[in-house]
XYZ file of N, CA and C in Angstrom:
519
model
N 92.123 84.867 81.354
C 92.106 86.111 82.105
C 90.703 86.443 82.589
N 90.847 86.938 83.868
C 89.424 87.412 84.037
C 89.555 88.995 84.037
N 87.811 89.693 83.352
C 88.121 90.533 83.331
C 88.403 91.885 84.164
N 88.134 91.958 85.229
C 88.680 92.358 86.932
C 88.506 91.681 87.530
N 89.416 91.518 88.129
C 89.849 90.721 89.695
C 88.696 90.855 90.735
N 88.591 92.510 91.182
C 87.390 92.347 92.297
C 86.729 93.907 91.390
N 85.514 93.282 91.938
C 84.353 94.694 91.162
C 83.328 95.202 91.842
N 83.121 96.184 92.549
C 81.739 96.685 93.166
C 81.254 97.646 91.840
N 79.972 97.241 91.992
C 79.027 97.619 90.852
C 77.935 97.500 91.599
N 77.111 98.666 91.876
C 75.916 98.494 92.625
C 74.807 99.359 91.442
N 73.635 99.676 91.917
C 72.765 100.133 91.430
C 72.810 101.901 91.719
N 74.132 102.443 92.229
C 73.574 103.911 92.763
C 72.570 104.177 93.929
N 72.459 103.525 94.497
C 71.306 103.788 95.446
C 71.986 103.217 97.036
N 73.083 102.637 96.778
C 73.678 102.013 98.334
C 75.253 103.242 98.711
N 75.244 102.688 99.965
C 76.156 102.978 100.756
C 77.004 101.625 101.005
N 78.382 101.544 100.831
C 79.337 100.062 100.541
C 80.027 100.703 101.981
N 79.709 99.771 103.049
C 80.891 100.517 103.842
C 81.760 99.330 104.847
N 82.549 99.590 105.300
C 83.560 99.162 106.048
C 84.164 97.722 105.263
N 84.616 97.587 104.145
C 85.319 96.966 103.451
C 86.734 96.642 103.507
N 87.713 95.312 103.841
C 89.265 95.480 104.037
C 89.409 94.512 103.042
N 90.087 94.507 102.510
C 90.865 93.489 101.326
C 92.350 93.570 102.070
N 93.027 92.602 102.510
C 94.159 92.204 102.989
C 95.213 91.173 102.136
N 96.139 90.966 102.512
C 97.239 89.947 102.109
C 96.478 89.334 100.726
N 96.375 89.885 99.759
C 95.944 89.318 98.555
C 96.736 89.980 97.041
N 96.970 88.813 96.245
C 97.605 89.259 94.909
C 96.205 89.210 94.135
N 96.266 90.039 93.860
C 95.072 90.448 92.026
C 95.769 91.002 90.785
N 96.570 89.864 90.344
C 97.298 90.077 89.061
C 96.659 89.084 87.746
N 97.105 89.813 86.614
C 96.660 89.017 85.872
C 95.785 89.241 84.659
N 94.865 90.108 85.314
C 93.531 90.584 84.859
C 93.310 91.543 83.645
N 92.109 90.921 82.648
C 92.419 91.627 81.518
C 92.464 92.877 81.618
N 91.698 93.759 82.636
C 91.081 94.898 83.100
C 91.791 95.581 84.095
N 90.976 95.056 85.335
C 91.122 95.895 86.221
C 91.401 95.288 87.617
N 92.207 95.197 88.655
C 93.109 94.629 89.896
C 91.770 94.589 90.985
N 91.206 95.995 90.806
C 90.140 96.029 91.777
C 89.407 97.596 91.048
N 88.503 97.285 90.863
C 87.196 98.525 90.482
C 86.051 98.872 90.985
N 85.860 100.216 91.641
C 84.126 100.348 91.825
C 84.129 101.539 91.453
N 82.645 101.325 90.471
C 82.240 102.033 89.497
C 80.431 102.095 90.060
N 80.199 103.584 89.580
C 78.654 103.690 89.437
C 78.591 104.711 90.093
N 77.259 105.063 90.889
C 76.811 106.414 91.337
C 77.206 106.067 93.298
N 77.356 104.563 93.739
C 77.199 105.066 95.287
C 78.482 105.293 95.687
N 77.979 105.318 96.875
C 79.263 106.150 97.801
C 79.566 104.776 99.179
N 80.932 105.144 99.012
C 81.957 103.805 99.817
C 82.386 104.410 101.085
N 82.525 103.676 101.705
C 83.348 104.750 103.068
C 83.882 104.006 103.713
N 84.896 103.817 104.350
C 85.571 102.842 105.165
C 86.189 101.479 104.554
N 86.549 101.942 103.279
C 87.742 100.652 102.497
C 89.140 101.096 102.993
N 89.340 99.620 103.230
C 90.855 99.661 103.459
C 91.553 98.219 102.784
N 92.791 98.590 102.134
C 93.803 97.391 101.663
C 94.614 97.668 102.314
N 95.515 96.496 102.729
C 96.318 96.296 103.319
C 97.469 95.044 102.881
N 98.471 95.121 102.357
C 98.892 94.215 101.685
C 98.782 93.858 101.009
N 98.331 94.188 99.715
C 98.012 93.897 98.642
C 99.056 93.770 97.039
N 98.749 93.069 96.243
C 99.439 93.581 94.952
C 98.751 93.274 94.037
N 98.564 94.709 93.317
C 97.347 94.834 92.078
C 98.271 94.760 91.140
N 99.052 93.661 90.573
C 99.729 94.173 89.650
C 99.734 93.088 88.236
N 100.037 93.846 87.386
C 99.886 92.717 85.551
C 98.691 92.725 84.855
N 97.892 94.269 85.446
C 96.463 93.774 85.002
C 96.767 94.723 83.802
N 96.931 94.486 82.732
C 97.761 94.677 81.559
C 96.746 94.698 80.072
N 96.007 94.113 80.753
C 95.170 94.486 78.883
C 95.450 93.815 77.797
N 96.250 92.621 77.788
C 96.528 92.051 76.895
C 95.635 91.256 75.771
N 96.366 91.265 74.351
C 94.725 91.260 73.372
C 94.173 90.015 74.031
N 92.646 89.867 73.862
C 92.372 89.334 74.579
C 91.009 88.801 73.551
N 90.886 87.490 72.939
C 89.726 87.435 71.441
C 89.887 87.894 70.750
N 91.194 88.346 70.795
C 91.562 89.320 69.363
C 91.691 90.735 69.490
N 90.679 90.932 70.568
C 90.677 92.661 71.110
C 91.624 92.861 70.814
N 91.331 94.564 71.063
C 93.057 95.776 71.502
C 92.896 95.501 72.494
N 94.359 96.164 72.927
C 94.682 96.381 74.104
C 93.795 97.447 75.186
N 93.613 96.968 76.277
C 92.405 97.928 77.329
C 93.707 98.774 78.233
N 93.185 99.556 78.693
C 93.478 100.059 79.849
C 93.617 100.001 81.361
N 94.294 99.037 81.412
C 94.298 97.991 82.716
C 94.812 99.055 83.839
N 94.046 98.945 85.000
C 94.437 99.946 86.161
C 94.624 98.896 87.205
N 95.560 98.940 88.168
C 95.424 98.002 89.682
C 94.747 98.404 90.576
N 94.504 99.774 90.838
C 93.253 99.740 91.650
C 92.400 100.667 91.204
N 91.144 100.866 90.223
C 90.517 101.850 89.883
C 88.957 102.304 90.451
N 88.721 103.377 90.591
C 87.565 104.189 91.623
C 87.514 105.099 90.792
N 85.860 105.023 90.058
C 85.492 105.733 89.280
C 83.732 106.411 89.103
N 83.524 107.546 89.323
C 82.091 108.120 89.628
C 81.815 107.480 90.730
N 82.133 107.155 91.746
C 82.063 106.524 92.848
C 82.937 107.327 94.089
N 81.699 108.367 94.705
C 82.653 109.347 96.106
C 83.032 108.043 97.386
N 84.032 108.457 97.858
C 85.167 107.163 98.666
C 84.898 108.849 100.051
N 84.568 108.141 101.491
C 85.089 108.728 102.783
C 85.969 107.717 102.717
N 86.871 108.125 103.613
C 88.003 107.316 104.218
C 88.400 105.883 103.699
N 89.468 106.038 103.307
C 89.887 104.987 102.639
C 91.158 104.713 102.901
N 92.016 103.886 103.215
C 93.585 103.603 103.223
C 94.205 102.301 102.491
N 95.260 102.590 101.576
C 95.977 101.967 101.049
C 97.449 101.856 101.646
N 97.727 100.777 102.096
C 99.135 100.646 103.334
C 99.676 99.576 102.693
N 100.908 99.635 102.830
C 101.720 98.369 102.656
C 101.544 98.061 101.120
N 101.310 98.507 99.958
C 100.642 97.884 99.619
C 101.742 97.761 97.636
N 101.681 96.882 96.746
C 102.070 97.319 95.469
C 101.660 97.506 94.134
N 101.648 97.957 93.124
C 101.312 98.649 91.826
C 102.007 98.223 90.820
N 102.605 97.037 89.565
C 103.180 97.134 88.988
C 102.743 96.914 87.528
N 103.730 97.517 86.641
C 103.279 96.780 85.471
C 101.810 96.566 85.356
N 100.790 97.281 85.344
C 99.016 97.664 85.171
C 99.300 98.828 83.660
N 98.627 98.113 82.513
C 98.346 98.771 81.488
C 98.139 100.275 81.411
N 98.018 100.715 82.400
C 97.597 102.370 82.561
C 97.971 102.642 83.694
N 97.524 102.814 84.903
C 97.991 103.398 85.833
C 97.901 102.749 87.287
N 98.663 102.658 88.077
C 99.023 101.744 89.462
C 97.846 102.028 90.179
N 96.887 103.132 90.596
C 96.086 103.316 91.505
C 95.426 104.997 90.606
N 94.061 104.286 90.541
C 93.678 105.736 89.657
C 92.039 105.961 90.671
N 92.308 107.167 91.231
C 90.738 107.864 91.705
C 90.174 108.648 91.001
N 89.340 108.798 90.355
C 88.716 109.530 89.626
C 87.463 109.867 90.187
N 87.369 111.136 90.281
C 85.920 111.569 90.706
C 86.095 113.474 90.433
N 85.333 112.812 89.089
C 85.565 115.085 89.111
C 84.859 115.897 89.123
N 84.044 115.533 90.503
C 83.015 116.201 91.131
C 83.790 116.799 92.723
N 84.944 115.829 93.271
C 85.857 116.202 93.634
C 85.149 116.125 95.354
N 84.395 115.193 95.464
C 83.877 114.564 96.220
C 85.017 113.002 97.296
N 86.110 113.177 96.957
C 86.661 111.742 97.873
C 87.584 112.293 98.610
N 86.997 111.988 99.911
C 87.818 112.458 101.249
C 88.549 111.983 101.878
N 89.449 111.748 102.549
C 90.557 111.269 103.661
C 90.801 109.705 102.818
N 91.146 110.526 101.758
C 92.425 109.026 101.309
C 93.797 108.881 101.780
N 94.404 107.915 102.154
C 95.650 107.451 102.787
C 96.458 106.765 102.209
N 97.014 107.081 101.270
C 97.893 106.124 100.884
C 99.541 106.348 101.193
N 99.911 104.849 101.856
C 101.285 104.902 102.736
C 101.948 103.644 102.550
N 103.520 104.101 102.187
C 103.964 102.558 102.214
C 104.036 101.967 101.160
N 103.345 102.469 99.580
C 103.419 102.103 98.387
C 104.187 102.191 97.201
N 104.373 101.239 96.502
C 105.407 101.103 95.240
C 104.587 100.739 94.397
N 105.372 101.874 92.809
C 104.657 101.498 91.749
C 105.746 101.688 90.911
N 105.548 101.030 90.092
C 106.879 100.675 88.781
C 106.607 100.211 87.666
N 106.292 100.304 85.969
C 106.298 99.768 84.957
C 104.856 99.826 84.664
N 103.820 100.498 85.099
C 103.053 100.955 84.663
C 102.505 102.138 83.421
N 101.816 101.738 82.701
C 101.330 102.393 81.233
C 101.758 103.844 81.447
N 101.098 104.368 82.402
C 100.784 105.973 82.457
C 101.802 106.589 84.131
N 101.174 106.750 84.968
C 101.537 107.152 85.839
C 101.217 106.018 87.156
N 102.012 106.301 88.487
C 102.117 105.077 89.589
C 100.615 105.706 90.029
N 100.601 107.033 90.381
C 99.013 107.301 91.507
C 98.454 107.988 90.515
N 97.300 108.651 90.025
C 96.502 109.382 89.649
C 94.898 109.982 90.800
N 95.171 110.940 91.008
C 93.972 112.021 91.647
C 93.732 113.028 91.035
N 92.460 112.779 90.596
C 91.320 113.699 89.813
C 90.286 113.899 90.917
N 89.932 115.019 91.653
C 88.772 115.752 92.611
C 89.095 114.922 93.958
N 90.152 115.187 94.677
C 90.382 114.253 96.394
C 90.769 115.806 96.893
N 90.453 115.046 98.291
C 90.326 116.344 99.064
C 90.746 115.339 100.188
N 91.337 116.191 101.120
C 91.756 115.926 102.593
C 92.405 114.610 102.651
N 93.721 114.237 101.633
C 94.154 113.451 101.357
C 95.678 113.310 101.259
N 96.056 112.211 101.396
C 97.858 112.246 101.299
C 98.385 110.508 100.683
N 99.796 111.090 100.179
C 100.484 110.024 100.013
C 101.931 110.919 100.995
N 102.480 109.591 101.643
C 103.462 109.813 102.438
C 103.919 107.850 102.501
N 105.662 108.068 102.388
C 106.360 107.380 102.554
C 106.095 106.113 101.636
N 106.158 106.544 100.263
C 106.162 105.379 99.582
C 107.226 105.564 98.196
N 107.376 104.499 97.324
C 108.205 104.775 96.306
C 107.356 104.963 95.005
N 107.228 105.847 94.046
C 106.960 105.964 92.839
C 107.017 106.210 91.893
N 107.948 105.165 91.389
C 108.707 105.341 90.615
C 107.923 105.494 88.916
N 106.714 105.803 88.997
C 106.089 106.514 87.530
C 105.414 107.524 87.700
N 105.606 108.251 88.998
C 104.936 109.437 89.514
C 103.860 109.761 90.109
N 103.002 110.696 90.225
C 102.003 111.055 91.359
C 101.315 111.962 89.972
N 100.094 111.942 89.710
C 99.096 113.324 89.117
C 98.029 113.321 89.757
N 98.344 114.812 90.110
C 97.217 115.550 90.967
C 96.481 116.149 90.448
N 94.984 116.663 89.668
C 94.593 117.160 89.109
C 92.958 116.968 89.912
N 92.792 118.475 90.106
C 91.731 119.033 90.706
C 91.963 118.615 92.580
N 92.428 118.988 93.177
C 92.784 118.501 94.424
C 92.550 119.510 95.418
N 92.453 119.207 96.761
C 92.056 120.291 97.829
C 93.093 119.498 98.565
N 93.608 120.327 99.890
C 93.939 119.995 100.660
C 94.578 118.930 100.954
N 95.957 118.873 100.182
C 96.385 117.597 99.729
C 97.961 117.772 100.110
N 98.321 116.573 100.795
C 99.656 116.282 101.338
C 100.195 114.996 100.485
N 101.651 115.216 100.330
C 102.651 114.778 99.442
C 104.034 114.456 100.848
N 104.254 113.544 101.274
C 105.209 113.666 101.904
C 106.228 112.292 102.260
N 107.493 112.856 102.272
C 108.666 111.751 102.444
C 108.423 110.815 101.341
N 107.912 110.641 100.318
C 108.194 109.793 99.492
C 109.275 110.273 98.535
N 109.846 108.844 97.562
C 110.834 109.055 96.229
C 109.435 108.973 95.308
N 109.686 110.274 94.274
C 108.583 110.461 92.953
C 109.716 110.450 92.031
N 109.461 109.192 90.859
C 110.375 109.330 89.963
C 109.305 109.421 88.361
N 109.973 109.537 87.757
C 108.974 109.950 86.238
C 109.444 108.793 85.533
N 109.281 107.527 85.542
C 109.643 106.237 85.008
C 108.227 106.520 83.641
N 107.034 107.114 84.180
C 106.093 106.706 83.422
C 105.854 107.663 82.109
N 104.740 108.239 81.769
C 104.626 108.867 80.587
C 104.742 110.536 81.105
N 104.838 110.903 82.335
C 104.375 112.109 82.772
C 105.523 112.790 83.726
N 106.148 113.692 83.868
C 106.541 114.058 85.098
C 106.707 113.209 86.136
N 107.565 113.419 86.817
C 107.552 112.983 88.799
C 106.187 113.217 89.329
N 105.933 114.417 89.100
C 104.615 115.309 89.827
C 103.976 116.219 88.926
N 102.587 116.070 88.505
C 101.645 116.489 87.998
C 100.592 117.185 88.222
N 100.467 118.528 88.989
C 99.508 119.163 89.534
C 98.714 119.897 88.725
N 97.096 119.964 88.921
C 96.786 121.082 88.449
C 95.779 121.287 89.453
N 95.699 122.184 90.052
C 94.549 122.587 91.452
C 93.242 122.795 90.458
N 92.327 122.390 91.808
C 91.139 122.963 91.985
C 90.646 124.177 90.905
N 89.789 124.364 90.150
C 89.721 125.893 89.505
C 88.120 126.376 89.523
N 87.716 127.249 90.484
C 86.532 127.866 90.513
C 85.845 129.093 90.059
């Protein structure tokens, strides 16, 4: 196993921009499907066809089990970003997790996506703003927590996972 599939890890000091990851499987992985972590800021990622899925955590040297995410974004503010076409399965924790709870990641897109048999929940958003999921299936749910300006539309939200269909908790100032 490797331990993520794809990883941006910079020093905090860059700007990562206009990035597409296309027609690619990243399964497998002890960790993580795809991760960027640290202090900079991304703008212009897009997947397209993708499947982050099996990144499962399995013991691994004996380890416990990790917290395997398929696509995880963490202390790392995201402009514009789109996830299309794209799938989530079976990931130790959660199908697609943004985390930023400074509440800094703008015009995320995610459309067109399925998530199923994942640890925790299919999407997770912690601090997104000016953002949507529309027309996808998710079948371990959506959590929204700390969110602005946020669209939910035409998709099936099912609670397959540990949480609710839908998990909100707004913004609190």
């Amino acid at each position: 196993y490797n331990t993520t599939g794809i990883e941006l890890r910079q020093d905090g000091s860059d700007v990562v921009e206009n990035l597409t990851v296309s027609d690619v499987s990243v399964v497998d992985n002890y960790k993580h499907g795809f991760a960027a972590q640290g202090g900079n800021r991304y703008k212009n990622l897009e997947f397209y066809n993708v499947n982050m899925s099996s990144n499962d955590g399995e013991i691994f040297n004996g380890g416990p089990l990790s917290d395997g995410r398929g696509l995880y974004i963490i202390s790392a503010p995201v402009d514009n970003m789109k996830v299309i076409n794209s799938s989530f399965h079976d990931n130790g924790l959660v199908g697609l997790d943004f985390n930023e709870p400074k509440g800094v990641d703008h015009n995320i897109e995610i459309q067109n996506v399925s998530t199923s048999g994942n640890g925790d929940v299919g999407i997770s958003f912690h601090g997104s703003n000016d953002s949507y999921v529309a027309e996808s299936t998710l079948d371990d749910g959506l959590d929204l927590n700390g969110v602005g300006n946020f669209t939910v539309n035409k998709n099936h939200l099912g609670s397959g996972g540990a949480v609710d269909a839908v998990q909100i908790q707004p913004i609190v100032k």
